[in-house]
Coordinates of C-alpha atoms in Angstrom, one line a residue:
M1 CA -11.3 -10.7 2.7
T2 CA -7.9 -12.4 3.2
I3 CA -4.5 -11.7 1.6
A4 CA -2.2 -14.8 1.8
L5 CA 1.6 -14.1 1.7
V6 CA 3.6 -17.3 0.9
L7 CA 7.2 -17.3 1.9
P8 CA 9.8 -19.6 0.2
R9 CA 11.6 -22.5 1.9
N10 CA 14.4 -21.9 4.3
M11 CA 13.0 -18.6 5.6
H12 CA 12.8 -18.0 9.4
F13 CA 9.8 -15.8 10.0
G14 CA 10.7 -15.0 13.6
P15 CA 13.0 -12.8 15.6
A16 CA 15.8 -15.4 16.1
R17 CA 17.0 -16.1 12.5
A18 CA 15.0 -13.8 10.2
S19 CA 16.4 -13.3 6.7
S20 CA 16.2 -10.0 4.9
I21 CA 13.0 -11.2 3.1
D22 CA 11.5 -12.2 6.5
L23 CA 12.2 -8.8 7.9
V24 CA 10.8 -6.9 5.0
V25 CA 7.6 -9.0 5.0
H26 CA 7.2 -8.5 8.7
D27 CA 7.8 -4.8 8.7
A28 CA 5.6 -4.1 5.7
V29 CA 2.7 -6.2 7.0
A30 CA 2.9 -4.4 10.4
H31 CA 2.3 -1.0 8.6
S32 CA -0.2 -2.2 6.0
R33 CA -3.8 -1.2 5.7
Y34 CA -4.5 -4.9 5.2
R35 CA -2.6 -6.0 8.3
D36 CA -5.6 -7.6 10.0
R37 CA -6.6 -9.4 6.9
T38 CA -3.2 -10.8 6.0
V39 CA -2.0 -14.3 6.7
V40 CA 1.7 -15.3 6.3
I41 CA 2.3 -18.9 5.2
C42 CA 5.8 -19.8 6.0
Q43 CA 8.1 -22.8 6.8
Q44 CA 8.1 -24.1 10.3
C45 CA 10.7 -22.6 12.6
E46 CA 11.4 -22.3 16.3
T47 CA 9.7 -19.0 17.1
Y48 CA 7.5 -16.7 15.0
F49 CA 7.0 -12.9 14.9
E50 CA 4.0 -11.8 17.0
G51 CA 1.2 -9.6 15.8
V52 CA 0.8 -11.4 12.4
E53 CA -1.5 -14.4 11.7
I54 CA 0.8 -17.3 10.6
R55 CA 0.1 -20.7 9.0
P56 CA 3.4 -22.8 9.0
Y57 CA 4.1 -25.6 6.6
A58 CA 6.7 -28.4 7.0
G59 CA 9.8 -28.6 4.9
G60 CA 10.4 -31.2 2.2
S61 CA 10.4 -31.4 -1.5
T62 CA 8.8 -28.7 -3.7
R63 CA 5.8 -31.0 -4.4
M64 CA 5.3 -31.7 -0.7
R65 CA 5.5 -28.0 0.2
L66 CA 3.1 -26.9 -2.5
R67 CA 0.6 -29.6 -1.4
A68 CA 0.7 -28.3 2.2
I69 CA 0.5 -24.6 1.0
S70 CA -2.4 -25.4 -1.3
G71 CA -4.3 -27.1 1.6
T72 CA -3.9 -23.9 3.7
L73 CA -5.0 -21.7 0.8
R74 CA -8.1 -23.7 0.3
D75 CA -8.9 -23.3 4.0
L76 CA -8.3 -19.5 3.9
D77 CA -10.1 -18.9 0.6
P78 CA -8.0 -15.7 0.0
R79 CA -8.9 -12.8 -2.3
L80 CA -5.2 -12.4 -3.2
I81 CA -2.1 -14.7 -3.1
V82 CA 1.3 -13.1 -3.0
V83 CA 4.3 -15.5 -3.4
H84 CA 7.7 -14.2 -2.4
Q85 CA 10.7 -15.0 -4.6
H86 CA 10.0 -18.4 -6.1
L87 CA 8.5 -18.1 -9.6
P88 CA 7.8 -21.9 -10.1
S89 CA 5.8 -22.0 -6.9
A90 CA 3.9 -18.8 -7.9
A91 CA 3.1 -20.2 -11.3
A92 CA 1.9 -23.6 -9.8
L93 CA -0.3 -21.9 -7.3
A94 CA -1.7 -19.6 -10.0
R95 CA -2.6 -22.6 -12.1
A96 CA -4.2 -24.4 -9.1
F97 CA -6.2 -21.3 -7.9
A98 CA -7.1 -19.9 -11.3
R99 CA -9.9 -17.6 -9.9
V100 CA -7.6 -15.9 -7.4
P101 CA -5.0 -13.2 -8.6
V102 CA -1.5 -14.4 -7.8
L103 CA 1.4 -11.9 -7.5
L104 CA 5.1 -12.8 -7.4
H105 CA 7.1 -10.6 -5.1
K106 CA 10.6 -10.8 -6.5
H107 CA 13.6 -9.7 -4.4
N108 CA 16.2 -9.9 -7.2
F109 CA 16.4 -9.9 -11.0
I110 CA 14.5 -12.3 -13.2
D111 CA 17.4 -13.1 -15.5
P112 CA 17.0 -13.9 -19.2
V113 CA 16.9 -17.5 -20.2
T114 CA 18.2 -19.5 -23.2
W115 CA 15.9 -19.8 -26.1
F116 CA 14.8 -23.4 -25.4
R117 CA 13.7 -22.5 -21.9
R118 CA 12.0 -19.3 -23.0
L119 CA 8.6 -20.7 -23.8
R120 CA 8.3 -22.5 -20.4
R121 CA 9.3 -19.3 -18.6
Y122 CA 6.7 -17.3 -20.5
R123 CA 4.1 -19.9 -19.5
Q124 CA 5.0 -19.4 -15.9
L125 CA 5.1 -15.6 -16.0
N126 CA 1.8 -15.3 -17.9
R127 CA -0.1 -17.2 -15.3
L128 CA 0.6 -14.4 -12.9
A129 CA -1.6 -11.4 -12.3
G130 CA 1.3 -9.2 -11.3
I131 CA 4.9 -9.0 -10.2
V132 CA 6.3 -6.8 -7.5
F133 CA 10.0 -5.8 -7.9
V134 CA 12.3 -4.3 -5.3
S135 CA 13.6 -1.7 -7.7
E136 CA 12.9 0.1 -11.0
A137 CA 16.2 -1.5 -12.2
C138 CA 14.7 -5.0 -11.7
R139 CA 11.4 -4.0 -13.4
A140 CA 13.3 -2.5 -16.4
G141 CA 15.5 -5.6 -16.7
F142 CA 12.4 -7.8 -16.7
A143 CA 10.6 -5.7 -19.3
S144 CA 13.7 -5.9 -21.6
A145 CA 14.2 -9.7 -21.1
F146 CA 10.5 -10.6 -21.4
P147 CA 8.7 -8.0 -23.5
A148 CA 5.7 -10.3 -24.1
A149 CA 4.9 -10.9 -20.5
T150 CA 1.4 -9.9 -19.6
A151 CA 1.6 -9.6 -15.8
Q152 CA 1.3 -6.1 -14.3
T153 CA 4.4 -4.9 -12.7
F154 CA 5.0 -2.8 -9.6
V155 CA 7.9 -1.5 -7.4
A156 CA 8.1 -1.7 -3.6
H157 CA 11.4 -0.9 -2.1
N158 CA 12.9 -2.7 0.8
C159 CA 13.0 -0.9 4.2
L160 CA 14.5 -0.6 7.6
V161 CA 12.7 0.3 10.9
P162 CA 13.9 3.7 12.0
E163 CA 13.5 2.8 15.7
E164 CA 16.1 0.1 15.3
W165 CA 18.5 2.6 13.9
P166 CA 18.2 5.6 16.3
P167 CA 20.0 8.8 15.1
G168 CA 23.0 10.4 16.7
P169 CA 25.4 7.5 17.3
E170 CA 28.8 8.2 18.7
K171 CA 31.1 7.9 15.7
A172 CA 34.5 6.2 15.7
A173 CA 37.4 6.5 13.3
E174 CA 36.2 3.4 11.5
I175 CA 35.3 2.4 7.9
V176 CA 33.0 -0.6 7.3
A177 CA 32.3 -2.7 4.2
V178 CA 29.4 -5.1 4.7
G179 CA 28.6 -7.8 2.2
R180 CA 29.5 -11.3 1.0
V181 CA 33.2 -11.4 0.0
E182 CA 33.0 -12.3 -3.6
P183 CA 34.1 -10.8 -6.9
R184 CA 30.7 -9.3 -7.7
K185 CA 30.9 -7.2 -4.5
G186 CA 34.3 -5.6 -5.4
Q187 CA 36.0 -6.2 -2.0
L188 CA 39.4 -6.8 -3.6
D189 CA 39.5 -3.2 -4.8
I190 CA 38.2 -2.0 -1.5
A191 CA 40.9 -3.9 0.4
E192 CA 43.6 -2.6 -2.0
A193 CA 42.4 0.9 -1.4
F194 CA 42.5 0.4 2.4
Q195 CA 46.1 -0.9 2.0
R196 CA 47.1 2.3 0.1
V197 CA 45.3 4.9 2.2
L198 CA 45.1 3.8 5.9
P199 CA 48.9 4.1 6.6
D200 CA 48.5 7.8 6.0
F201 CA 45.7 8.0 8.6
P202 CA 47.1 5.9 11.5
D203 CA 44.1 6.6 13.8
W204 CA 41.6 4.9 11.5
R205 CA 40.6 1.3 11.1
A206 CA 38.6 -0.6 8.5
R207 CA 36.5 -3.7 8.9
F208 CA 34.9 -6.2 6.4
I209 CA 31.8 -8.0 7.5
G210 CA 30.4 -10.9 5.5
A211 CA 30.8 -14.5 4.5
M212 CA 33.5 -15.7 2.2
D213 CA 32.7 -17.1 -1.3
E214 CA 35.0 -20.0 -1.0
G215 CA 34.7 -21.2 -4.6
S216 CA 35.4 -18.0 -6.5
G217 CA 39.2 -17.8 -6.0
I218 CA 38.9 -14.5 -4.1
D219 CA 39.8 -15.9 -0.7
A220 CA 43.6 -16.1 -1.2
P221 CA 44.2 -12.6 -2.6
F222 CA 41.7 -11.0 -0.2
T223 CA 43.2 -12.5 2.9
A224 CA 46.7 -11.6 1.6
L225 CA 45.6 -7.9 1.4
I226 CA 44.0 -8.1 4.9
D227 CA 47.2 -9.6 6.3
A228 CA 49.2 -6.8 4.7
T229 CA 47.0 -4.1 6.2
P230 CA 47.4 -4.0 10.0
Q231 CA 44.6 -1.4 10.2
A232 CA 42.0 -3.6 8.5
D233 CA 40.4 -6.9 9.5
W234 CA 37.7 -9.3 8.3
V235 CA 35.3 -10.7 10.9
G236 CA 33.2 -13.0 8.6
P237 CA 29.4 -13.3 9.0
V238 CA 27.9 -11.9 12.2
P239 CA 24.3 -11.5 13.6
F240 CA 22.4 -8.6 12.2
R241 CA 22.5 -6.7 15.5
E242 CA 26.3 -6.6 15.2
I243 CA 26.0 -5.3 11.7
V244 CA 23.7 -2.5 13.1
A245 CA 26.2 -1.7 15.8
A246 CA 29.2 -1.7 13.5
T247 CA 27.4 0.5 10.9
R248 CA 26.2 3.0 13.5
R249 CA 29.7 3.2 14.9
A250 CA 31.4 3.7 11.6
S251 CA 32.1 7.1 10.1
I252 CA 32.4 5.8 6.5
A253 CA 30.8 2.9 4.6
V254 CA 31.9 1.5 1.2
V255 CA 29.7 -0.5 -1.2
N256 CA 31.3 -1.5 -4.5
S257 CA 28.9 -4.0 -6.1
R258 CA 29.1 -4.8 -9.8
K259 CA 25.4 -5.9 -9.9
E260 CA 22.7 -5.2 -7.3
A261 CA 19.0 -5.7 -7.5
F262 CA 18.4 -3.2 -4.6
G263 CA 21.2 -2.4 -2.2
R264 CA 20.1 -2.9 1.4
V265 CA 23.6 -2.3 2.7
A266 CA 23.4 1.2 1.3
I267 CA 20.2 1.9 3.3
E268 CA 21.9 0.5 6.3
A269 CA 24.8 3.0 5.8
F270 CA 22.2 5.8 5.5
A271 CA 20.3 4.6 8.6
G272 CA 23.5 4.4 10.6
E273 CA 24.6 7.8 9.5
A274 CA 27.8 6.7 7.9
A275 CA 29.1 8.7 5.0
L276 CA 28.7 6.4 2.0
I277 CA 31.0 5.6 -1.0
S278 CA 29.0 3.5 -3.4
S279 CA 28.7 2.2 -7.0
P280 CA 25.5 3.2 -8.7
V281 CA 24.7 -0.1 -10.4
G282 CA 21.2 -1.6 -10.6
G283 CA 18.9 -0.8 -7.7
L284 CA 21.8 1.0 -5.9
A285 CA 21.3 4.0 -8.1
E286 CA 17.7 4.4 -6.8
V287 CA 18.8 4.0 -3.2
I288 CA 21.8 6.3 -3.1
G289 CA 20.6 9.2 -5.3
D290 CA 22.9 12.2 -4.6
A291 CA 23.6 11.2 -1.0
A292 CA 26.8 9.3 -1.6
C293 CA 30.2 9.6 -3.2
I294 CA 29.7 7.8 -6.6
L295 CA 32.1 5.1 -7.9
R296 CA 32.1 5.1 -11.7
T297 CA 34.8 2.5 -12.2
G298 CA 35.0 0.9 -8.7
D299 CA 38.8 0.3 -9.0
A300 CA 41.2 0.8 -6.1
D301 CA 42.4 4.2 -7.4
E302 CA 38.9 5.7 -7.4
I303 CA 38.0 4.2 -4.0
A304 CA 41.3 5.5 -2.5
G305 CA 40.6 9.0 -3.9
H306 CA 37.2 9.2 -2.2
L307 CA 38.6 7.8 1.0
R308 CA 41.3 10.4 1.2
T309 CA 38.7 13.1 0.6
L310 CA 36.4 11.9 3.4
L311 CA 39.1 11.1 5.8
S312 CA 40.5 14.6 5.5
D313 CA 37.2 16.4 5.8
A314 CA 35.2 15.8 9.0
A315 CA 32.5 18.4 8.1
G316 CA 32.1 16.8 4.6
R317 CA 31.6 13.4 6.2
Q318 CA 28.9 14.8 8.5
R319 CA 27.1 16.5 5.7
L320 CA 27.1 13.4 3.6
A321 CA 25.9 11.2 6.5
A322 CA 23.1 13.7 7.3
A323 CA 22.0 13.6 3.6
G324 CA 21.9 9.8 3.7
R325 CA 19.9 9.7 6.9
R326 CA 17.3 12.1 5.4
R327 CA 17.0 10.0 2.3
F328 CA 16.5 6.9 4.4
E329 CA 13.7 8.5 6.5
E330 CA 11.9 9.8 3.4
R331 CA 12.1 6.8 1.2
F332 CA 13.0 3.5 2.9
T333 CA 10.9 3.0 6.0
P334 CA 8.1 0.4 6.5
L335 CA 5.4 3.1 6.1
V336 CA 6.7 3.8 2.6
T337 CA 7.1 0.2 1.6
A338 CA 3.7 -0.8 3.0
A339 CA 2.0 2.0 1.0
Q340 CA 3.8 0.8 -2.2
L341 CA 2.6 -2.8 -1.5
D342 CA -0.9 -1.8 -0.6
A343 CA -1.2 0.1 -3.9
A344 CA -0.1 -3.0 -5.8
Y345 CA -2.7 -5.1 -3.8
D346 CA -5.4 -2.5 -4.5
A347 CA -5.1 -3.2 -8.2
F348 CA -6.6 -6.6 -7.6
L349 CA -8.9 -6.2 -4.6

């Protein structure tokens, strides 16, 4: 019996340039009961993760990729096909391999569509045996947008490897905000809060980590706020190991998303034992629970208030950080994610 996991294009299923999807797939397979019967079908890259059977395909158009993937699937003759992220590919493979259950593993929301695209979307969805979502928020949004969909739905949260986030880091007087700099992530309000609060705490520094959304108009006001706040800086995108190091070093982390399918950066804050200030939108609510300072409006005034409280209370920061670490270890490790995915696969095997 074989389970075939199909990754979308532009992934890098190897240690050098792995995306968050690559990492979750690797970590979950490594802890799955079906590990020895799982084959990962992925786009060709320089190096691959060890310990997992891999069948690479070349890049190219969607038609070329599906032809190559279909040839591999015919050779494997799997009992279950799991397609990550790309609904059209999952629907096409479900049509081509009608006798094999095909699951879509969706890492973000399946958004509603306009009325004239709705029939086509339903045709795609109803070819699937099941859909795995990364949060209950994503599953609920899907049920609301597509009430007539027939696929079974499941939830398997994303995860981090505890050994890559060892506890007990030496903390610095630093605040970190990780994520793409764009309006949906709320960094302007975070930057304004830093500008108001940090001068009263001269020993503290703040750092933004993430790429800039150049087309949104946020770049000019954001850089102006950074320039006006000597204790804050923005380093742009960095390798994941540097995100790990910065988060483990920071005493406080801030997440201010307006919409979030899951909220991996919140788990990273928990794993790094940083006291977290976070909005509870979408999947973030499931991640943070009661282990964070909750942002109800996400405006600069509210963020500044939470910052002043945490900056003035070392014991409170430590209690919140410890609560976050416990929540991470209980809910968001590969063992937990693998068990959730195995349960979904069991429904069809």
